[in-house]
Amino acid sequence: MQDHQDANTPSTSGPLASPSGKIQVDQSSNKRQVDQSHANLSNFTGVMNTGDMTVHGDVIITTGHAQPNTEQPSSAPGESAENLTMRLEEELSSKLKERAEIVAGQMNLPVDIHKRIDSVPLEIARWGKRMDLDNVGHYHKRADVLERFDPGQGNITLDQVYESSKDNAINEARYRCKTPAAKEEYVRIHGNIVGVSGQAGIGKTTLTKILTKKILKEGLLSEIKYIFYIALRDVDFTAESNLLQFFTTSTGCEWDHSREFHDRYLLIHLNESSDVIIIMDGLDEARMTSPDKLAPITSLHSEGTAETFIKNLLRGKLLPRAKKFITSRPRQLYDLHPECRPSFIVNVLGLNEESQKKICGQICDKDSEKVMQKLDNNPDISSYCYIPVLCILTIHCIHQSMSKGEDTDLSSMTGIICYALEMFIRSSHMHGHESDVGKLARLAWNGFATRKIIFSENDLKDVDMDEKTIRSFLKTNVGSSLKVKIFEGDKKTFFSHLVWQETFVAIYLVFFASLNEFESSMSSFETPRYEIVAKFVFGLCHDENVNRLMKFLPPPTDYDGKKKMMKEFLVLSTPSSVNDEDSSQRLLVVCAWLKEANDQDFNEAVASVVRSPIVLQRANILPNDVTSFNYFLRSTTEPCVVRIDEPSFSGDSFDRLFTELGITQKKNQVKIDEIDLSGNEFGDDGALSLSKCLHNIRRLDLWNCDIGDVGVKSLSEAIKHLPQPIDEINLSGNKFGDDGALSLSKCLHNIRRLDVHDCNIGDVGVKSLSETIEHLPQPIDEINLSWNKFGDDGALSLSKCLHNIRRLDVHSCNIGDVGVKSLSEAIEHLPQPIDEINLSENEFGDDGALSLLKCLHNIRRLNLWNCNIGDVEVKSLSEVIEHLPQPIDEINLCGNKFGDDGALSLSKCLHNIRRLDVGCCDIGDVGVKSLSEAIEHLPQPIDEINLSRNKFGDDGALSLSKCLHNIRRLDVHSCNIGDVGVKSLSEAIEHLPQPIDEINLSGNMFGDDGALSLSKCLHNIRRLHVWDCNIGDVGVKSLSEAIKHLPQPKPEVEGVDLVESSDDEELVSSSKSNHE
């Protein structure tokens, strides 16, 4: 390999290399024993029996068994079979490491900075949480580029991704697998697969090369012996081969495949080894035909296409113990079939603000402060600077424009690319070759249309490109500190980065394509492949960008006709109602097109389609999405109501979104009335950004956002000055303590419902809140203080303001007898009843319970879940309820073990209870019989009764069947009810004068007979739950047939997937949900 190793490739060191950089084989490692049952070539050929299956729990693993063979493999004279096997392994390992060493030394990036600069952090995130990975300074020559990557300081590093992937797989296995063997196999497969997602140019390929270098030189994953580095854009997806041929061809490793036995042995060895890593870079550039479909499971020695092998590798059907690392743009990665998609995915976020400043300082020297100031003042372009390639180009373009005194409009990604391209063409290097830009555009389009990335000599001849033309696009200076490389033309001919090919595809479509060809391509603009192309095409609708390119290109053909088509396409692509995840993402795509085009006609056309309110639900919001969305909002003529529901954020998109929305809102161009940011840990800084756009807020959900007292203070100040009260704010799970509660107390007049459960609020904080509530001009609708351990002192404070609280939740607050007595005395003397009080899991005793009896007349809903209430206390409680002047709306006694005696007491007061929860109370069939007899004779039906997790069985079900005419909703899940009990209930339901609203039978072990009984009464059930009930194919069929013949509205059945067909295979599939 030394004959064609890049001269600039850094020499390796460490255990895999000699001091000279040549790879050495440690012969001492050859002394291990070969597993005779699978690998001894004197006995086995390694032919797989593909028909065998091993089943572990609910996870099915396809396995192969080596078959005996008397034929000996050929080997060197005098060489034993054992020595041959070890030689083959070492030879393959050595060649793969040589190839990996070359790959790790190459940085095929489209931009280079002339001087050596300090490295900067490239950030990654798991589950949307920002984390630093490894320092990245990928703007140098090949000789020194990888020396710039130093360990980052984040809370996850590249060294830890497989450890995190394993942890993720362990958590998933808990609910995906039932048996220990199944869990172990699941973790072994899925804990070794890491997906890497990120935008174009964000640094995904760089990450794969850092990983390769760390394995080779720094001892990361020290067990790895075989490194398969596959650039997927170079792979021929039409060719068929065996798996080993696919590996060696795709990695560029020279290997003699003429001896079939050698290949078979190596494949068996690799399939059973954990010392293998397969790095697959650029799924988004792979020419897969059906990424969203499963490929057939293939045996180890079968021939297949690259697509078949890749999908089987990702599913763990091939090389299940090997580590896999695959990169892609987000949409292509998520387009994979769920069984092929990695469950552990790392998102590459790019460069943070500090990194951008470092790059700017090193490109612009003394002018860096001015350039950064211009960036800060122009969010339209700064929003792209988290992408490394665009960051360098943007900073350099601004610097060049400022140096020349030009007033250049660089407000879009297309504008930046066009300006950089103009600098490239103007350079002395390109003198006389300006017309060749059109040839490059045609080549880009030809390749893109046929999914071709690597170009042959014939491809180049088809567009009249010769070697001289190619050289002109390799690399050229575009200023004092930057080189731009558009084309690679050494032994392979391809664009140096997919972004350049996409740029030239857009140039071809706008400047050279016919109207028919343009219209045909537009139908693909919403597909992932055309994501960047479509942006550039819309960007070329902007006059300044077109005029810039017309300095070296002919005028666009049929330009007005194409713009008209694009306007019509925009209108058709815009969702009129934005209220779910799909329509949210579609709107963000349309907004990106609008911003690139910067055309008022386009803006008005889209604004006329979108109806208010806009609900951005579960949208993945990138920094440039923020500027695009705000651009759209600013361009609308009427204020728009926006709701933000459970989004995920990348980079600094959170701060950008709410800072810019705050500015837009002040100009009355937008009204934000609902924001749900649950689980986004943005902290105090994020709370400060958020506080700037609460002017019209009605509902704010900030559960578990890592907000401290400083952040709560910012939010409280904003809420304090709102023109009208906020309906609801949820700050639960944020540990802001008493100081935060003190801040909130100053804005309670502007809050109707406040949830601050589990916020580390003590009695001091509760006292602050209570004193404010006491003097409010009107009551607060609800306050949830549960899981704050403020005890009796806090309860005493609350008792003084209960006249101004409609619903109070103090669940698990360490309240004892003294505290309950204080609250009860206050409730007793209220001028009107409190709507609801939740005292669950406060372990007060008899004195506390006795206090509550005196105030029951002033409580509508009482929750006493798990309060150690026994049958004596229940008897006292029932006697009071029995004589209340009006019924209590709801009482929850769930988790109190009062048994049949308590149930007997409750049966005497059921006429005064609308909803009763006595789940998990140790009630048996005797207690259920008492309750049933009372319900049977009620003057009007009870709204709801929950008897779940009381093991009363079929006898209890028989009792209940006699009173179902007087129950609207019944919950009897996990009550040991079998087929006999279900039959009793079904027969009663069948003859009800009107349907029962809901019945929950989940967790009861009845089977097909019970399902058959239920099928006869479905006409009298509005909603039925039968999760985890041992219902098989026959039961599913009977329920399906019954529902099919019912008129609308049909009952809702949860727990089985009902089928229309009676096909056996479909029925087997449909019943899985009940067994899992």
mmCIF file of N, CA and C in Angstrom, residues 344-415:
data_model
loop_
_atom_site.group_PDB
_atom_site.id
_atom_site.type_symbol
_atom_site.label_atom_id
_atom_site.label_comp_id
_atom_site.label_asym_id
_atom_site.label_seq_id
_atom_site.Cartn_x
_atom_site.Cartn_y
_atom_site.Cartn_z
ATOM 1 N N PHE A 344 -30.266 4.245 18.635
ATOM 2 C CA PHE A 344 -29.452 5.263 19.302
ATOM 3 C C PHE A 344 -28.867 6.179 18.232
ATOM 4 N N ILE A 345 -29.297 7.425 18.231
ATOM 5 C CA ILE A 345 -28.881 8.372 17.194
ATOM 6 C C ILE A 345 -28.283 9.610 17.834
ATOM 7 N N VAL A 346 -27.114 9.984 17.352
ATOM 8 C CA VAL A 346 -26.431 11.187 17.798
ATOM 9 C C VAL A 346 -26.649 12.269 16.740
ATOM 10 N N ASN A 347 -27.047 13.441 17.162
ATOM 11 C CA ASN A 347 -27.244 14.561 16.240
ATOM 12 C C ASN A 347 -26.031 15.484 16.274
ATOM 13 N N VAL A 348 -25.446 15.723 15.113
ATOM 14 C CA VAL A 348 -24.321 16.656 15.028
ATOM 15 C C VAL A 348 -24.893 18.062 14.899
ATOM 16 N N LEU A 349 -24.589 18.902 15.874
ATOM 17 C CA LEU A 349 -25.164 20.248 15.918
ATOM 18 C C LEU A 349 -24.290 21.293 15.244
ATOM 19 N N GLY A 350 -23.022 20.995 15.066
ATOM 20 C CA GLY A 350 -22.144 21.953 14.404
ATOM 21 C C GLY A 350 -21.406 22.835 15.387
ATOM 22 N N LEU A 351 -21.217 24.093 14.994
ATOM 23 C CA LEU A 351 -20.360 25.011 15.729
ATOM 24 C C LEU A 351 -21.184 25.923 16.629
ATOM 25 N N ASN A 352 -20.761 26.060 17.883
ATOM 26 C CA ASN A 352 -21.441 27.016 18.752
ATOM 27 C C ASN A 352 -20.867 28.421 18.520
ATOM 28 N N GLU A 353 -21.417 29.384 19.226
ATOM 29 C CA GLU A 353 -21.030 30.781 18.983
ATOM 30 C C GLU A 353 -19.546 31.020 19.278
ATOM 31 N N GLU A 354 -19.050 30.398 20.330
ATOM 32 C CA GLU A 354 -17.638 30.580 20.671
ATOM 33 C C GLU A 354 -16.737 30.045 19.560
ATOM 34 N N SER A 355 -17.109 28.904 18.988
ATOM 35 C CA SER A 355 -16.326 28.331 17.894
ATOM 36 C C SER A 355 -16.351 29.240 16.669
ATOM 37 N N GLN A 356 -17.521 29.816 16.395
ATOM 38 C CA GLN A 356 -17.629 30.718 15.252
ATOM 39 C C GLN A 356 -16.729 31.941 15.440
ATOM 40 N N LYS A 357 -16.674 32.445 16.665
ATOM 41 C CA LYS A 357 -15.811 33.604 16.932
ATOM 42 C C LYS A 357 -14.339 33.248 16.741
ATOM 43 N N LYS A 358 -13.952 32.049 17.153
ATOM 44 C CA LYS A 358 -12.556 31.640 16.979
ATOM 45 C C LYS A 358 -12.194 31.545 15.504
ATOM 46 N N ILE A 359 -13.085 30.965 14.723
ATOM 47 C CA ILE A 359 -12.830 30.856 13.281
ATOM 48 C C ILE A 359 -12.738 32.248 12.665
ATOM 49 N N CYS A 360 -13.663 33.117 13.063
ATOM 50 C CA CYS A 360 -13.667 34.481 12.524
ATOM 51 C C CYS A 360 -12.361 35.196 12.865
ATOM 52 N N GLY A 361 -11.908 35.049 14.098
ATOM 53 C CA GLY A 361 -10.669 35.713 14.504
ATOM 54 C C GLY A 361 -9.477 35.241 13.710
ATOM 55 N N GLN A 362 -9.491 33.985 13.314
ATOM 56 C CA GLN A 362 -8.340 33.427 12.616
ATOM 57 C C GLN A 362 -8.410 33.615 11.108
ATOM 58 N N ILE A 363 -9.610 33.887 10.580
ATOM 59 C CA ILE A 363 -9.725 34.224 9.154
ATOM 60 C C ILE A 363 -9.516 35.717 8.939
ATOM 61 N N CYS A 364 -10.107 36.518 9.821
ATOM 62 C CA CYS A 364 -10.187 37.955 9.572
ATOM 63 C C CYS A 364 -9.170 38.781 10.359
ATOM 64 N N ASP A 365 -8.430 38.160 11.269
ATOM 65 C CA ASP A 365 -7.417 38.871 12.053
ATOM 66 C C ASP A 365 -8.021 40.093 12.723
ATOM 67 N N LYS A 366 -7.467 41.277 12.421
ATOM 68 C CA LYS A 366 -7.879 42.511 13.112
ATOM 69 C C LYS A 366 -9.305 42.945 12.753
ATOM 70 N N ASP A 367 -9.850 42.426 11.678
ATOM 71 C CA ASP A 367 -11.210 42.812 11.280
ATOM 72 C C ASP A 367 -12.280 41.904 11.886
ATOM 73 N N SER A 368 -11.865 40.961 12.709
ATOM 74 C CA SER A 368 -12.820 39.947 13.178
ATOM 75 C C SER A 368 -13.973 40.551 13.970
ATOM 76 N N GLU A 369 -13.682 41.559 14.787
ATOM 77 C CA GLU A 369 -14.740 42.153 15.601
ATOM 78 C C GLU A 369 -15.814 42.786 14.725
ATOM 79 N N LYS A 370 -15.386 43.475 13.650
ATOM 80 C CA LYS A 370 -16.355 44.106 12.739
ATOM 81 C C LYS A 370 -17.203 43.042 12.026
ATOM 82 N N VAL A 371 -16.537 41.959 11.613
ATOM 83 C CA VAL A 371 -17.262 40.901 10.902
ATOM 84 C C VAL A 371 -18.283 40.248 11.826
ATOM 85 N N MET A 372 -17.880 39.959 13.068
ATOM 86 C CA MET A 372 -18.806 39.337 14.007
ATOM 87 C C MET A 372 -19.967 40.262 14.339
ATOM 88 N N GLN A 373 -19.684 41.557 14.392
ATOM 89 C CA GLN A 373 -20.754 42.517 14.655
ATOM 90 C C GLN A 373 -21.772 42.506 13.520
ATOM 91 N N LYS A 374 -21.271 42.413 12.278
ATOM 92 C CA LYS A 374 -22.180 42.359 11.140
ATOM 93 C C LYS A 374 -23.003 41.070 11.184
ATOM 94 N N LEU A 375 -22.358 39.983 11.582
ATOM 95 C CA LEU A 375 -23.085 38.719 11.725
ATOM 96 C C LEU A 375 -24.163 38.821 12.800
ATOM 97 N N ASP A 376 -23.800 39.394 13.940
ATOM 98 C CA ASP A 376 -24.760 39.517 15.044
ATOM 99 C C ASP A 376 -25.962 40.359 14.654
ATOM 100 N N ASN A 377 -25.727 41.345 13.812
ATOM 101 C CA ASN A 377 -26.805 42.243 13.386
ATOM 102 C C ASN A 377 -27.636 41.660 12.251
ATOM 103 N N ASN A 378 -27.217 40.519 11.756
ATOM 104 C CA ASN A 378 -27.927 39.920 10.620
ATOM 105 C C ASN A 378 -28.219 38.448 10.907
ATOM 106 N N PRO A 379 -29.273 38.171 11.668
ATOM 107 C CA PRO A 379 -29.583 36.768 12.006
ATOM 108 C C PRO A 379 -29.904 35.920 10.793
ATOM 109 N N ASP A 380 -30.277 36.567 9.674
ATOM 110 C CA ASP A 380 -30.593 35.799 8.477
ATOM 111 C C ASP A 380 -29.401 34.976 7.999
ATOM 112 N N ILE A 381 -28.183 35.500 8.172
ATOM 113 C CA ILE A 381 -27.016 34.740 7.733
ATOM 114 C C ILE A 381 -26.277 34.092 8.905
ATOM 115 N N SER A 382 -26.319 34.707 10.075
ATOM 116 C CA SER A 382 -25.626 34.092 11.218
ATOM 117 C C SER A 382 -26.252 32.755 11.575
ATOM 118 N N SER A 383 -27.527 32.549 11.206
ATOM 119 C CA SER A 383 -28.198 31.297 11.532
ATOM 120 C C SER A 383 -27.615 30.105 10.788
ATOM 121 N N TYR A 384 -26.822 30.370 9.732
ATOM 122 C CA TYR A 384 -26.197 29.265 8.997
ATOM 123 C C TYR A 384 -24.795 28.950 9.504
ATOM 124 N N CYS A 385 -24.278 29.767 10.403
ATOM 125 C CA CYS A 385 -22.872 29.648 10.770
ATOM 126 C C CYS A 385 -22.580 28.495 11.716
ATOM 127 N N TYR A 386 -23.586 27.757 12.148
ATOM 128 C CA TYR A 386 -23.309 26.562 12.921
ATOM 129 C C TYR A 386 -22.864 25.426 12.003
ATOM 130 N N ILE A 387 -23.092 25.565 10.685
ATOM 131 C CA ILE A 387 -22.625 24.581 9.707
ATOM 132 C C ILE A 387 -21.200 24.946 9.331
ATOM 133 N N PRO A 388 -20.206 24.100 9.614
ATOM 134 C CA PRO A 388 -18.800 24.477 9.452
ATOM 135 C C PRO A 388 -18.459 25.068 8.089
ATOM 136 N N VAL A 389 -18.856 24.395 7.001
ATOM 137 C CA VAL A 389 -18.509 24.876 5.664
ATOM 138 C C VAL A 389 -19.113 26.249 5.407
ATOM 139 N N LEU A 390 -20.397 26.403 5.766
ATOM 140 C CA LEU A 390 -21.057 27.692 5.529
ATOM 141 C C LEU A 390 -20.521 28.765 6.459
ATOM 142 N N CYS A 391 -20.097 28.367 7.663
ATOM 143 C CA CYS A 391 -19.498 29.331 8.582
ATOM 144 C C CYS A 391 -18.250 29.957 7.956
ATOM 145 N N ILE A 392 -17.372 29.124 7.419
ATOM 146 C CA ILE A 392 -16.132 29.633 6.822
ATOM 147 C C ILE A 392 -16.441 30.504 5.609
ATOM 148 N N LEU A 393 -17.329 29.999 4.729
ATOM 149 C CA LEU A 393 -17.663 30.767 3.526
ATOM 150 C C LEU A 393 -18.339 32.091 3.881
ATOM 151 N N THR A 394 -19.263 32.036 4.863
ATOM 152 C CA THR A 394 -19.980 33.257 5.242
ATOM 153 C C THR A 394 -19.035 34.306 5.810
ATOM 154 N N ILE A 395 -18.204 33.894 6.748
ATOM 155 C CA ILE A 395 -17.260 34.839 7.357
ATOM 156 C C ILE A 395 -16.314 35.396 6.311
ATOM 157 N N HIS A 396 -15.817 34.529 5.432
ATOM 158 C CA HIS A 396 -14.884 35.010 4.413
ATOM 159 C C HIS A 396 -15.566 35.950 3.427
ATOM 160 N N CYS A 397 -16.797 35.606 3.016
ATOM 161 C CA CYS A 397 -17.517 36.474 2.069
ATOM 162 C C CYS A 397 -17.793 37.852 2.676
ATOM 163 N N ILE A 398 -18.219 37.866 3.935
ATOM 164 C CA ILE A 398 -18.460 39.156 4.600
ATOM 165 C C ILE A 398 -17.163 39.952 4.670
ATOM 166 N N HIS A 399 -16.086 39.263 5.029
ATOM 167 C CA HIS A 399 -14.793 39.941 5.151
ATOM 168 C C HIS A 399 -14.359 40.522 3.818
ATOM 169 N N GLN A 400 -14.491 39.738 2.742
ATOM 170 C CA GLN A 400 -14.119 40.224 1.416
ATOM 171 C C GLN A 400 -14.989 41.404 0.999
ATOM 172 N N SER A 401 -16.295 41.293 1.250
ATOM 173 C CA SER A 401 -17.221 42.373 0.882
ATOM 174 C C SER A 401 -16.891 43.657 1.625
ATOM 175 N N MET A 402 -16.592 43.545 2.930
ATOM 176 C CA MET A 402 -16.240 44.722 3.715
ATOM 177 C C MET A 402 -14.910 45.313 3.266
ATOM 178 N N SER A 403 -13.951 44.448 2.953
ATOM 179 C CA SER A 403 -12.627 44.923 2.525
ATOM 180 C C SER A 403 -12.713 45.707 1.228
ATOM 181 N N LYS A 404 -13.639 45.313 0.363
ATOM 182 C CA LYS A 404 -13.787 45.981 -0.937
ATOM 183 C C LYS A 404 -14.797 47.124 -0.897
ATOM 184 N N GLY A 405 -15.380 47.355 0.284
ATOM 185 C CA GLY A 405 -16.357 48.434 0.410
ATOM 186 C C GLY A 405 -17.643 48.173 -0.328
ATOM 187 N N GLU A 406 -17.983 46.903 -0.535
ATOM 188 C CA GLU A 406 -19.196 46.557 -1.276
ATOM 189 C C GLU A 406 -20.392 46.490 -0.334
ATOM 190 N N ASP A 407 -21.541 46.927 -0.816
ATOM 191 C CA ASP A 407 -22.793 46.790 -0.069
ATOM 192 C C ASP A 407 -23.523 45.576 -0.611
ATOM 193 N N THR A 408 -23.052 44.399 -0.217
ATOM 194 C CA THR A 408 -23.550 43.147 -0.790
ATOM 195 C C THR A 408 -24.648 42.560 0.080
ATOM 196 N N ASP A 409 -25.743 42.136 -0.586
ATOM 197 C CA ASP A 409 -26.837 41.501 0.140
ATOM 198 C C ASP A 409 -26.511 40.019 0.321
ATOM 199 N N LEU A 410 -26.065 39.654 1.512
ATOM 200 C CA LEU A 410 -25.755 38.259 1.823
ATOM 201 C C LEU A 410 -26.737 37.776 2.885
ATOM 202 N N SER A 411 -28.006 37.668 2.500
ATOM 203 C CA SER A 411 -29.060 37.385 3.482
ATOM 204 C C SER A 411 -29.593 35.960 3.390
ATOM 205 N N SER A 412 -28.953 35.114 2.591
ATOM 206 C CA SER A 412 -29.449 33.751 2.438
ATOM 207 C C SER A 412 -28.294 32.813 2.144
ATOM 208 N N MET A 413 -28.562 31.524 2.290
ATOM 209 C CA MET A 413 -27.559 30.518 1.975
ATOM 210 C C MET A 413 -27.184 30.588 0.502
ATOM 211 N N THR A 414 -28.178 30.779 -0.375
ATOM 212 C CA THR A 414 -27.896 30.889 -1.807
ATOM 213 C C THR A 414 -27.019 32.099 -2.089
ATOM 214 N N GLY A 415 -27.298 33.212 -1.395
ATOM 215 C CA GLY A 415 -26.492 34.421 -1.592
ATOM 216 C C GLY A 415 -25.031 34.192 -1.237
#
